[in-house]
XYZ file of C-alpha atoms in Angstrom:
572
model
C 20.168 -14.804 17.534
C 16.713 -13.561 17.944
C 17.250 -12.843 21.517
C 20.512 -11.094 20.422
C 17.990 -9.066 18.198
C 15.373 -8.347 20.825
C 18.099 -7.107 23.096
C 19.423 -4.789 20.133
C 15.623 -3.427 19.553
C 14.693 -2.998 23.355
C 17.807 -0.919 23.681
C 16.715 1.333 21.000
C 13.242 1.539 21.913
C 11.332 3.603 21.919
C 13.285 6.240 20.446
C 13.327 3.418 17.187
C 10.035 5.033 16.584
C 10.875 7.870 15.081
C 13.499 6.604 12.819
C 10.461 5.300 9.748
C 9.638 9.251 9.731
C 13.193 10.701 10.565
C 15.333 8.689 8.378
C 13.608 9.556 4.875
C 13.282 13.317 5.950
C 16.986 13.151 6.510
C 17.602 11.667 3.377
C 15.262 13.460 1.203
C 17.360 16.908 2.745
C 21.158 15.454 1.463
C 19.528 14.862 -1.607
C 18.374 18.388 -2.072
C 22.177 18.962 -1.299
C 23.200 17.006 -4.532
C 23.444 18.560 -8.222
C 20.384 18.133 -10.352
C 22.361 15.722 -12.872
C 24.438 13.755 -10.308
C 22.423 10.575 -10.468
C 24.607 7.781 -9.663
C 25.137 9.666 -6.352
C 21.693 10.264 -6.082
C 20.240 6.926 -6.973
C 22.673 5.508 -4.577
C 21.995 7.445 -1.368
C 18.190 6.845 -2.000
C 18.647 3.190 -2.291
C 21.019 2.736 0.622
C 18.057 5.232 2.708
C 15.564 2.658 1.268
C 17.174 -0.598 2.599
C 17.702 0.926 6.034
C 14.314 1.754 6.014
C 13.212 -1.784 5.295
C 15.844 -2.886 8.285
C 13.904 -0.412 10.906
C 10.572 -1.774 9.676
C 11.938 -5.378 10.066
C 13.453 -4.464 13.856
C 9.928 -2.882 15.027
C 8.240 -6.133 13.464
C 10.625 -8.661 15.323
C 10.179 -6.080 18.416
C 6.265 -5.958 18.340
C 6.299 -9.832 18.417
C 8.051 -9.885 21.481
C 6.380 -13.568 23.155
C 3.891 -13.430 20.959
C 1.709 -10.735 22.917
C -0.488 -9.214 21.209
C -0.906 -6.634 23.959
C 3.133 -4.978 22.739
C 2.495 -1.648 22.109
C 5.811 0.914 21.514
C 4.586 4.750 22.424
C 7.083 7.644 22.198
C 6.106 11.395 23.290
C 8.347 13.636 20.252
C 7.099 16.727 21.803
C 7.711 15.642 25.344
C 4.317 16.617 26.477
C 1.476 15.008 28.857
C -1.250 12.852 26.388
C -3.536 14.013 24.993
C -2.093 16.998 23.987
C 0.992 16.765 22.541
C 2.315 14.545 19.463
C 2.680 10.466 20.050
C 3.670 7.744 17.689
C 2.027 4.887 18.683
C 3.651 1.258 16.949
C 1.434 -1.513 17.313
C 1.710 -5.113 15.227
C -0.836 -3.644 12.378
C 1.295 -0.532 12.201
C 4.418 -2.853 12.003
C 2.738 -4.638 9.466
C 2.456 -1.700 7.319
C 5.876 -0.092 7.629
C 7.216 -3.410 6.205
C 4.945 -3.675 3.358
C 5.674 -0.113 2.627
C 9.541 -0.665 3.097
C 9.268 -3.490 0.933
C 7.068 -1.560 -2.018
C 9.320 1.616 -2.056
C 12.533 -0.666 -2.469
C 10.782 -2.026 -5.166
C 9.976 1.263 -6.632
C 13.209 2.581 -5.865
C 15.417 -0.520 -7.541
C 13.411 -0.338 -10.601
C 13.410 3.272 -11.117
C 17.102 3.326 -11.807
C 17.007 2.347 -15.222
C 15.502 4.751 -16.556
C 13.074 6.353 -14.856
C 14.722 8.706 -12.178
C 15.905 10.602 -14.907
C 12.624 11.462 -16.521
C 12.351 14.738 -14.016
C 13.608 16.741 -11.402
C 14.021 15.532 -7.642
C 12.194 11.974 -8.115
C 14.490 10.744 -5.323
C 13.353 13.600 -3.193
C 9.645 13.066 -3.727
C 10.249 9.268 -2.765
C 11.167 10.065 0.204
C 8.673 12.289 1.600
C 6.224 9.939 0.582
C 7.517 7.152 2.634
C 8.068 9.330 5.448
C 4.333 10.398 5.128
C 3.254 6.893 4.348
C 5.395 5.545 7.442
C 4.090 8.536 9.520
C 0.293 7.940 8.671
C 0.736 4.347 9.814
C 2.572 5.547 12.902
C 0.499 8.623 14.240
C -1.972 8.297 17.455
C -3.744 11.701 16.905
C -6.293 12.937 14.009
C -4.467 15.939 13.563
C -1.044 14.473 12.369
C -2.733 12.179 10.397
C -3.828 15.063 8.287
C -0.401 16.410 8.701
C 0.724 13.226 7.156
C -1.674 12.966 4.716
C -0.454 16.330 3.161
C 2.906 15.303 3.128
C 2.180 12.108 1.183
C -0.570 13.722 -0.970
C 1.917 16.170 -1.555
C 4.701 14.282 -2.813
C 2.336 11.590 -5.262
C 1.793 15.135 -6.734
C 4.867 15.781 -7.974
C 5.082 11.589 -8.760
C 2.151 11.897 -10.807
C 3.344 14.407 -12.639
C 6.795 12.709 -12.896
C 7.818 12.355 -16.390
C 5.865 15.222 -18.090
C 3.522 14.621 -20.741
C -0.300 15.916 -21.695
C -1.828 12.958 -20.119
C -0.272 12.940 -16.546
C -0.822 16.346 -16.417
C -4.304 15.837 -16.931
C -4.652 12.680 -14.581
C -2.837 14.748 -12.392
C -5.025 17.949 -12.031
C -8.299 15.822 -11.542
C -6.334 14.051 -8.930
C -4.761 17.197 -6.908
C -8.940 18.450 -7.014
C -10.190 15.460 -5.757
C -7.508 15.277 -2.891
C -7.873 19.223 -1.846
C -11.304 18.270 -1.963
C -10.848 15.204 0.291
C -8.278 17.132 2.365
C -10.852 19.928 2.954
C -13.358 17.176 3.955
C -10.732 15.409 6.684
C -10.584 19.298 8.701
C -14.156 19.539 8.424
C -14.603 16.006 10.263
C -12.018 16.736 12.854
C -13.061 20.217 13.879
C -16.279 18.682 14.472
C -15.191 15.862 16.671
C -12.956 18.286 18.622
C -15.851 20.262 19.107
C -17.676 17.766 20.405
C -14.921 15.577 22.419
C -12.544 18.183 22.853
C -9.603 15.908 22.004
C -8.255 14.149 18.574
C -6.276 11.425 20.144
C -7.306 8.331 19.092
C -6.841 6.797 22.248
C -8.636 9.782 24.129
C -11.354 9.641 21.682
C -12.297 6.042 22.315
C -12.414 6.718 26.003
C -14.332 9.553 25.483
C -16.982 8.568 22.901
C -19.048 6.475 25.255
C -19.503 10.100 27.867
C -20.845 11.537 24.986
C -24.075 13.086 25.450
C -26.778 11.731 23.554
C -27.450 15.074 22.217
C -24.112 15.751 20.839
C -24.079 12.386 19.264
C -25.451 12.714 15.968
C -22.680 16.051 15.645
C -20.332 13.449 16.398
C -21.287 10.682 13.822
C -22.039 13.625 11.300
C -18.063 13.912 12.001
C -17.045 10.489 12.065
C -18.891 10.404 8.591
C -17.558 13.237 7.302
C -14.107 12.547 7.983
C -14.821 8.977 6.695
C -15.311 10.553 3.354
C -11.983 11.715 3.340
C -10.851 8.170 3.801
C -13.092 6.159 1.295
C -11.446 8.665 -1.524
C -8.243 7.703 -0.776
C -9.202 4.033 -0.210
C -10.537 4.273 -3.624
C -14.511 3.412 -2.818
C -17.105 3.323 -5.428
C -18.356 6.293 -6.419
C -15.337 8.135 -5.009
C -12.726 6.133 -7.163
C -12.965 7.803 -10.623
C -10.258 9.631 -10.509
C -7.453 6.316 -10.003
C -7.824 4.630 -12.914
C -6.866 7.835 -15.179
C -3.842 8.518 -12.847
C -2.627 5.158 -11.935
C -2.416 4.061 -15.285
C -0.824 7.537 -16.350
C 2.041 7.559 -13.821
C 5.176 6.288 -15.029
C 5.894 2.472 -13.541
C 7.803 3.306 -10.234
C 5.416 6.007 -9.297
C 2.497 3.430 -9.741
C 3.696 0.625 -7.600
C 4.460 3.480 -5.104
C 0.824 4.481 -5.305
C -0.629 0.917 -4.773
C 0.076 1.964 -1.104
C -1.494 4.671 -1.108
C -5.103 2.993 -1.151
C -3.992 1.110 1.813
C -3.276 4.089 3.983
C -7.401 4.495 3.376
C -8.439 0.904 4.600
C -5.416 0.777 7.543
C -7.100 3.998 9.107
C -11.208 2.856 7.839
C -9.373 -0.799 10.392
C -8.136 1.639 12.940
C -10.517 3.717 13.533
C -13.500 1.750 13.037
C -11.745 -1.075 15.568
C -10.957 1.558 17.955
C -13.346 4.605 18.148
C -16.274 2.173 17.263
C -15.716 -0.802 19.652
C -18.697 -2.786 21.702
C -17.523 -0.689 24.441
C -18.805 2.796 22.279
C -21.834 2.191 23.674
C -24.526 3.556 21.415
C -21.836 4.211 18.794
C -20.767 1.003 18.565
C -20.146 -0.511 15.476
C -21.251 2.817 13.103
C -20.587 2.791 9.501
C -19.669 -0.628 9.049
C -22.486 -1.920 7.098
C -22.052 1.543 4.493
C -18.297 0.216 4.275
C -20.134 -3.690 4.010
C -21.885 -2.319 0.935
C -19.694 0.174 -0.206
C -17.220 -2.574 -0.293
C -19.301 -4.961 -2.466
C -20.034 -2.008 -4.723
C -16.376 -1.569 -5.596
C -15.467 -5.248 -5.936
C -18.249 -4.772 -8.502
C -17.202 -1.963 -10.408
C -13.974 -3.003 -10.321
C -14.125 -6.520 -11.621
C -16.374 -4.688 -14.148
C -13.857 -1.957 -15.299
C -11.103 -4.919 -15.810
C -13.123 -6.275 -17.929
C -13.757 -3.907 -20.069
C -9.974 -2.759 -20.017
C -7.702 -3.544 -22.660
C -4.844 -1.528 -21.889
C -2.400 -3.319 -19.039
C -2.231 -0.390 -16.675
C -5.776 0.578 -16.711
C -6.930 -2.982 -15.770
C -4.022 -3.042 -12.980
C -5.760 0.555 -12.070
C -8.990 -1.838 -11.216
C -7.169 -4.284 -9.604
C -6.341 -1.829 -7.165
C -10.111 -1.175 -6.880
C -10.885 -4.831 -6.346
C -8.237 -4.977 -3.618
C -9.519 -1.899 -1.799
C -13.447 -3.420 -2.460
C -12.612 -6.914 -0.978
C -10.961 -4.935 2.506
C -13.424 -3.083 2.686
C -16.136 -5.235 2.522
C -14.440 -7.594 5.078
C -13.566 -4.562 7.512
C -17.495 -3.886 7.125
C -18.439 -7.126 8.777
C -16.365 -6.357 11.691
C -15.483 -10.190 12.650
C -12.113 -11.100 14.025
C -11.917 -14.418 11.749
C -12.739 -12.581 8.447
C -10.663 -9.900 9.176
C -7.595 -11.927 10.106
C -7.786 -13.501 6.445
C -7.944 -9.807 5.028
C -5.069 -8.952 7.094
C -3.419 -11.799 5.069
C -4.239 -11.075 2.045
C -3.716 -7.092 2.357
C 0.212 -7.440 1.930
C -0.057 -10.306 -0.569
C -2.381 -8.082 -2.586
C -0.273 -4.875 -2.211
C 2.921 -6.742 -3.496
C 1.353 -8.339 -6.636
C -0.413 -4.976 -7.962
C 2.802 -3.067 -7.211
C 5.007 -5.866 -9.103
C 2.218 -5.672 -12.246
C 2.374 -1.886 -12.620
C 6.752 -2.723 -13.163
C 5.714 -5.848 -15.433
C 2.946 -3.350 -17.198
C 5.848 -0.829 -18.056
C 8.100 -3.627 -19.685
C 4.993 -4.761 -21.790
C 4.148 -1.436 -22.898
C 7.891 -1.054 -23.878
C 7.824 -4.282 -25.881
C 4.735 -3.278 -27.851
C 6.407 0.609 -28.531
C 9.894 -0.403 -28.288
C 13.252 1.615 -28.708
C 13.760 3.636 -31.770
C 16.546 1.086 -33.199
C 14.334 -1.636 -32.886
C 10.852 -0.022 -34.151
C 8.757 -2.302 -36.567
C 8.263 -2.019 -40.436
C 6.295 0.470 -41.712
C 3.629 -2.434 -42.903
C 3.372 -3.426 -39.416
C 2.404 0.067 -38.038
C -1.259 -0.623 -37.720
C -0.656 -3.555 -35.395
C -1.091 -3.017 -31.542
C -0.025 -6.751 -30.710
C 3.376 -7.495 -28.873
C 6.528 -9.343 -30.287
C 6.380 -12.868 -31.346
C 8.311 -15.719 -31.144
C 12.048 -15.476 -33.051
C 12.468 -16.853 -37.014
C 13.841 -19.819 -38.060
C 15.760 -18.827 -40.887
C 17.137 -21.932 -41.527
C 15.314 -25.232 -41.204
C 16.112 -28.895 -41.720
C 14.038 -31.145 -44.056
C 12.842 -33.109 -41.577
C 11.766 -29.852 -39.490
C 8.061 -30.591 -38.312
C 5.654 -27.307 -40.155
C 2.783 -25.560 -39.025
C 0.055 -24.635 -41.799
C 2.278 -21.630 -42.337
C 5.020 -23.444 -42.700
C 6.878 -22.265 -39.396
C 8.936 -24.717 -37.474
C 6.856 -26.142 -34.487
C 9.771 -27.270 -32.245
C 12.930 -25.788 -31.117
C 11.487 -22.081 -31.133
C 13.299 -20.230 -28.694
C 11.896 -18.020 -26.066
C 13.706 -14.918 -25.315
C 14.874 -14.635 -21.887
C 13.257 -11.554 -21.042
C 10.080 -12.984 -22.990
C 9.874 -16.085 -20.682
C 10.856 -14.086 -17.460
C 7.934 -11.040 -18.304
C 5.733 -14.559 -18.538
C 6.515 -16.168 -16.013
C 5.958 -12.581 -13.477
C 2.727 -12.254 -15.570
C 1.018 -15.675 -14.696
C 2.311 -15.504 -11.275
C 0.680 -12.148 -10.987
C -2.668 -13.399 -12.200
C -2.456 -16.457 -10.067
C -2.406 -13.593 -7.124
C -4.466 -10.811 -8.163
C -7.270 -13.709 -9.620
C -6.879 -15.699 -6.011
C -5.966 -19.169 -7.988
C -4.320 -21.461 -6.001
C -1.676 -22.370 -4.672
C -0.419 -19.051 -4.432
C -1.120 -16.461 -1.514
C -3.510 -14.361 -3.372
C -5.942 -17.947 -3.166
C -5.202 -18.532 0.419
C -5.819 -15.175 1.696
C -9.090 -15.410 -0.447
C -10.223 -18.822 0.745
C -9.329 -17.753 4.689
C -11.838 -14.621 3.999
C -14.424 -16.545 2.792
C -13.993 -19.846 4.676
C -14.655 -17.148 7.937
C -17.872 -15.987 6.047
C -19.440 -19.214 6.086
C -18.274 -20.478 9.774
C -20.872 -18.631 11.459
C -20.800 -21.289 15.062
C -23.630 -23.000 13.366
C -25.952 -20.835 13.150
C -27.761 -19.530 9.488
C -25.051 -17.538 7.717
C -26.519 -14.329 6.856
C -27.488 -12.898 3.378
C -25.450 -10.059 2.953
C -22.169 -12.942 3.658
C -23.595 -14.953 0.581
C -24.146 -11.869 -1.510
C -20.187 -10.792 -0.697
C -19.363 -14.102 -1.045
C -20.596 -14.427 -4.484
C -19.444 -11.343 -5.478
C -15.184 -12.233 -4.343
C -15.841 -15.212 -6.436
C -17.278 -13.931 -9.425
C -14.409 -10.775 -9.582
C -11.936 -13.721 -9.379
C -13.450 -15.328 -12.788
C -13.643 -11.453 -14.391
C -10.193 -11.145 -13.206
C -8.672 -14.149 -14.408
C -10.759 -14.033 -18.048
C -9.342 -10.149 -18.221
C -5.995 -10.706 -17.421
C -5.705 -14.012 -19.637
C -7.071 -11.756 -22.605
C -4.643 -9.679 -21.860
C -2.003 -12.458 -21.595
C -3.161 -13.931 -25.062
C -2.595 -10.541 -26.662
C 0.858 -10.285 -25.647
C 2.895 -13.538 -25.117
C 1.314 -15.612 -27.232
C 0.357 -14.502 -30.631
C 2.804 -14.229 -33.070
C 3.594 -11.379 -34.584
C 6.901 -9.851 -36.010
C 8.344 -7.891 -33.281
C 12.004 -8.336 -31.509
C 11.993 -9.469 -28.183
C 12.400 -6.780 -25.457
C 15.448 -5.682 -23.681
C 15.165 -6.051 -20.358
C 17.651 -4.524 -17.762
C 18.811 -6.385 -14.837
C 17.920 -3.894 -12.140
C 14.252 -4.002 -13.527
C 13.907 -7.520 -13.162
C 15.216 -7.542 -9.903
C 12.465 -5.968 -8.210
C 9.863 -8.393 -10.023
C 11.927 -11.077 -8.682
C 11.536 -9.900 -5.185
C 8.025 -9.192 -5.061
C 7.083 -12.110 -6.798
C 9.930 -14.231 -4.272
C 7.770 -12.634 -1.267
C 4.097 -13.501 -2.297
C 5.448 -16.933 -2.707
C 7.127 -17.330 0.720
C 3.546 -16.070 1.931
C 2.291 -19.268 0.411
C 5.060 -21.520 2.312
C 4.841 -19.580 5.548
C 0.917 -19.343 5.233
C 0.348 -20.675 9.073
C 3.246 -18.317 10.641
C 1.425 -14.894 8.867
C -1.773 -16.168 9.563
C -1.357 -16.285 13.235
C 0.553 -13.004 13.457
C -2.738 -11.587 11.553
C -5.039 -13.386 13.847
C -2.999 -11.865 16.894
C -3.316 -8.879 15.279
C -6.657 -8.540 15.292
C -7.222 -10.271 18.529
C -5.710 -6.749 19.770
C -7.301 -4.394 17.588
C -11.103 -5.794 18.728
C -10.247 -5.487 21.983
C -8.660 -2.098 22.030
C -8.232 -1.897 26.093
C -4.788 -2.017 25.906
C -4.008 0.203 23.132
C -5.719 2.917 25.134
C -3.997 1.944 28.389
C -0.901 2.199 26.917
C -1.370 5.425 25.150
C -3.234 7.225 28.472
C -0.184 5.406 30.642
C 2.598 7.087 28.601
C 4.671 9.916 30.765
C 7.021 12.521 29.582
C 10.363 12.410 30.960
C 10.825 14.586 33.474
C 12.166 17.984 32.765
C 13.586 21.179 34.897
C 10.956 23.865 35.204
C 12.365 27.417 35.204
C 12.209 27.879 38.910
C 14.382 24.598 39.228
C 16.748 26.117 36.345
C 17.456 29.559 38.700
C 17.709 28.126 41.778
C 20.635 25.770 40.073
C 22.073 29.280 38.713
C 21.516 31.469 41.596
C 25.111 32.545 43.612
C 25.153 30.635 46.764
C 25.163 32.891 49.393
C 27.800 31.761 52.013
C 27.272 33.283 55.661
């Protein structure tokens, strides 16, 4: 079967490539085809578009691990031009990695949003899928330029997300976050013009060959670049003091837009890995190894002010809005160290991560609904002042020998609602993940991270590892006291308030994610030995630039071969 499935792939290959950025483009023009109000039709055709974008991520994945070489590399020329100078998609195993989380997140999205919330505003399919197809082409790209191309086109569509819904606080949210991403955006052309100026190429393969010619005195234009366009990055990767504008829109978009948006932060830290594994390599000569110790403590200042903001939250979405935070801050921080062991565990735990924040931001919807719920089912008038969620159901009629409480309310046989146990259960598991408890995946990606810290080959571990190490474990505790307040509040105090109604097809994504971090936990050894062959490529980039300088265009007929096929034979 998997050689069945190989065969399949390598037959498509690598025209395959294109199909993560073609496929949703596609899509999102049909459904600019449909009626404003058709939604079943709608809703359909973006959900089939979603699942066969989850099977193309799944193909490249099982294609990139093709005998387990990390050297695989898939590189297709769109514009059919010599590199470095026209357009290449480049698929490695990290960028496979990321088209399947993505797939996996926007399936999520998409299943959940059909409840309700794809009716809250105009073209929400639409604006799903340009954002995957700018996600999936961000992760894809192997130039500067069409990153930024990219970035627009994903920027651009979170816009209208954000804004998704109507209502005086997304709009809000949503014009401090199109300023600080114009801003950011602004920053990215800056950075590039300047390394083109100085390297005369923005091919990221080109540019790593070419940053160690550099003269030394057009180096310092060149990191004032690199920096400069790394700006543009930490925004979107949500580093600290850059990150003020998330919380406010994260926690303001509705639930489907949200989860969406948790990948949005990774696009930051996969190109902050890329680029810094690439462009920055021992083999950069004097260059080598720039900026990581500014994302080493940029990191550890996020982690900070992120475990601090969740626990000062007491609204579910804003503290999910920090858990993002911590997520970026702990990548970050790991990147910054620049050691293949540490960042194989944060390879790990970057998917794991991604899936739980995305699932809370659905659970934090269906707990906000319980505590404002439907206007049939609204609370007493007496009960208006009181911000705490429904309680367990009466017992209206009790046997004498019923065992009492102080108040004089039954103490067994209360029943649980099922959407009450199964909002619960998705909340524990989350914290168990975002918190890093074991035995879930959140805990082994944690304890892989900072088992790496400490194994040093014997020799002293270093100060700034203890600091970052004391600072993962001490967000953990804020995270787990902040979310178990939060937990408290909710599920179990009682209070007089219905259970909530809960539809199928919102549960079902929950399920899913949660059903995926926990196969990370059984198949813990498998992913981490795809991450560690993963990053055994990216730190030694030789072969990513050999096979992006390698690729050739297929051959073509030049004018002068097209007339001398249509000139009239001459016949003596």
């Amino acid at each position: 079967m998997n050689a069945l499935i190989h065969a399949f792939t390598q037959g498509l290959m690598p025209h395959l490539l294109l199909a993560p950025i073609l496929l949703p483009l596609l899509t999102a023009c049909l459904l600019l085809l449909l009626g404003d109000r058709r939604y079943r039709r709608k809703a359909g055709l973006g959900v089939l578009a979603t699942v066969a974008n989850l099977a193309v991520a799944w193909l490249l994945l099982r294609w990139v691990r093709q005998g387990d070489q990390p050297s695989a590399y898939g590189v297709y020329l769109p514009s059919n031009w010599e590199v470095p100078f026209g357009i290449v998609l480049v698929l490695d195993r990290l960028s496979a990695l990321m088209l399947l989380v993505t797939a996996v997140v926007a399936l999520a999205a998409m299943l959940f949003s059909i409840a309700r919330w794809h009716k809250a505003g105009a073209h929400f399919h639409v604006l799903v899928q340009i954002q995957i197809m700018g996600i999936n082409g961000a992760f894809l790209t192997g130039d500067l330029f069409n990153l930024f191309v990219f970035f627009e086109v994903m920027l651009a569509a979170s816009y209208g997300l954000l804004l998704h819904g109507s209502g005086p606080s997304r709009v809000k949210s949503g014009l401090h976050y199109l300023a600080i991403n114009l801003a950011a955006s602004s920053l990215f052309l800056v950075g590039a013009a300047l390394i083109y100026g100085v390297t005369g190429t923005l091919n990221m393969a080109d540019l790593a060959a070419k940053i160690p010619q550099v003269y030394a005195s057009d180096r310092p234009l060149l990191h004032a670049g690199c920096a400069i366009l790394a700006v543009a990055f930490l925004t979107k990767a949500a580093m600290w003091p850059l990150n003020f504008w998330l919380v406010p829109a994260y926690s303001g978009a509705g639930a489907p837009s949200a989860a969406m948006f948790a990948l949005l932060t990774k696009v930051g830290i996969y190109v902050l890995l890329r680029l810094s594994t690439l462009l920055f390599s021992p083999a950069a000569g004097v260059s080598a190894g720039f900026g990581n110790s500014w994302l080493l403590w940029g990191g550890i200042g996020t982690l900070v002010f992120g475990a601090l903001g969740m626990m000062a939250s007491q609204k579910p979405t804003r503290l999910i809005g920090f858990a993002v935070i911590v997520s970026s801050g702990t990548l970050m921080a790991m990147i910054g160290l620049a050691r293949p062991e540490v960042t194989a565990g944060a390879l790990y735990y970057l998917p794991a991560s991604t899936f739980a924040v995305a699932c809370f931001f659905l659970l934090g919807e269906l707990m906000d609904r319980s505590r404002n719920p439907e206007p049939e089912a609204q609370r007493a008038p007496e009960d208006e002042e009181d911000h705490l969620p429904f309680a367990l159901a009466d017992q209206e009629l009790l046997d004498e020998d019923t065992n009492l409480d102080e108040d004089e309310e039954a103490l067994i046989g209360r029943p649980i609602p099922a959407a009450t146990a199964m909002l619960g259960l998705g909340f524990i598991t989350c914290t168990l993940l975002v918190a890093g408890l074991p035995p879930l995946s959140g805990f082994i990606g944690k304890f892989a991270m900072l088992s790496a810290l400490l194994g040093d080959g014997g020799r002293a571990v270093p100060w700034p590892n203890w600091v970052l190490m004391g600072v993962v474990i001490a967000s953990g505790l804020l995270a787990l006291v902040a979310l178990s307040r939060v937990g408290i509040r909710f599920f179990w105090t009682p209070v007089e308030r219905a259970a909530p109604v809960v539809r199928a097809v919102e549960a079902l994504p929950i399920v899913i994610l949660i059903t995926i971090c926990l196969a990370f936990t059984v198949r813990a050894e498998a992913l981490m030995n795809y991450a560690r062959a993963t990053v055994a490529s990216l730190y030694k980039p030789a072969a990513y630039i050999s096979a992006v300088l390698s690729a050739r265009p297929l051959p073509t007929p030049t004018n002068a071969d097209r007339l001398r096929q249509n000139a009239p034979r001459v016949t003596p």
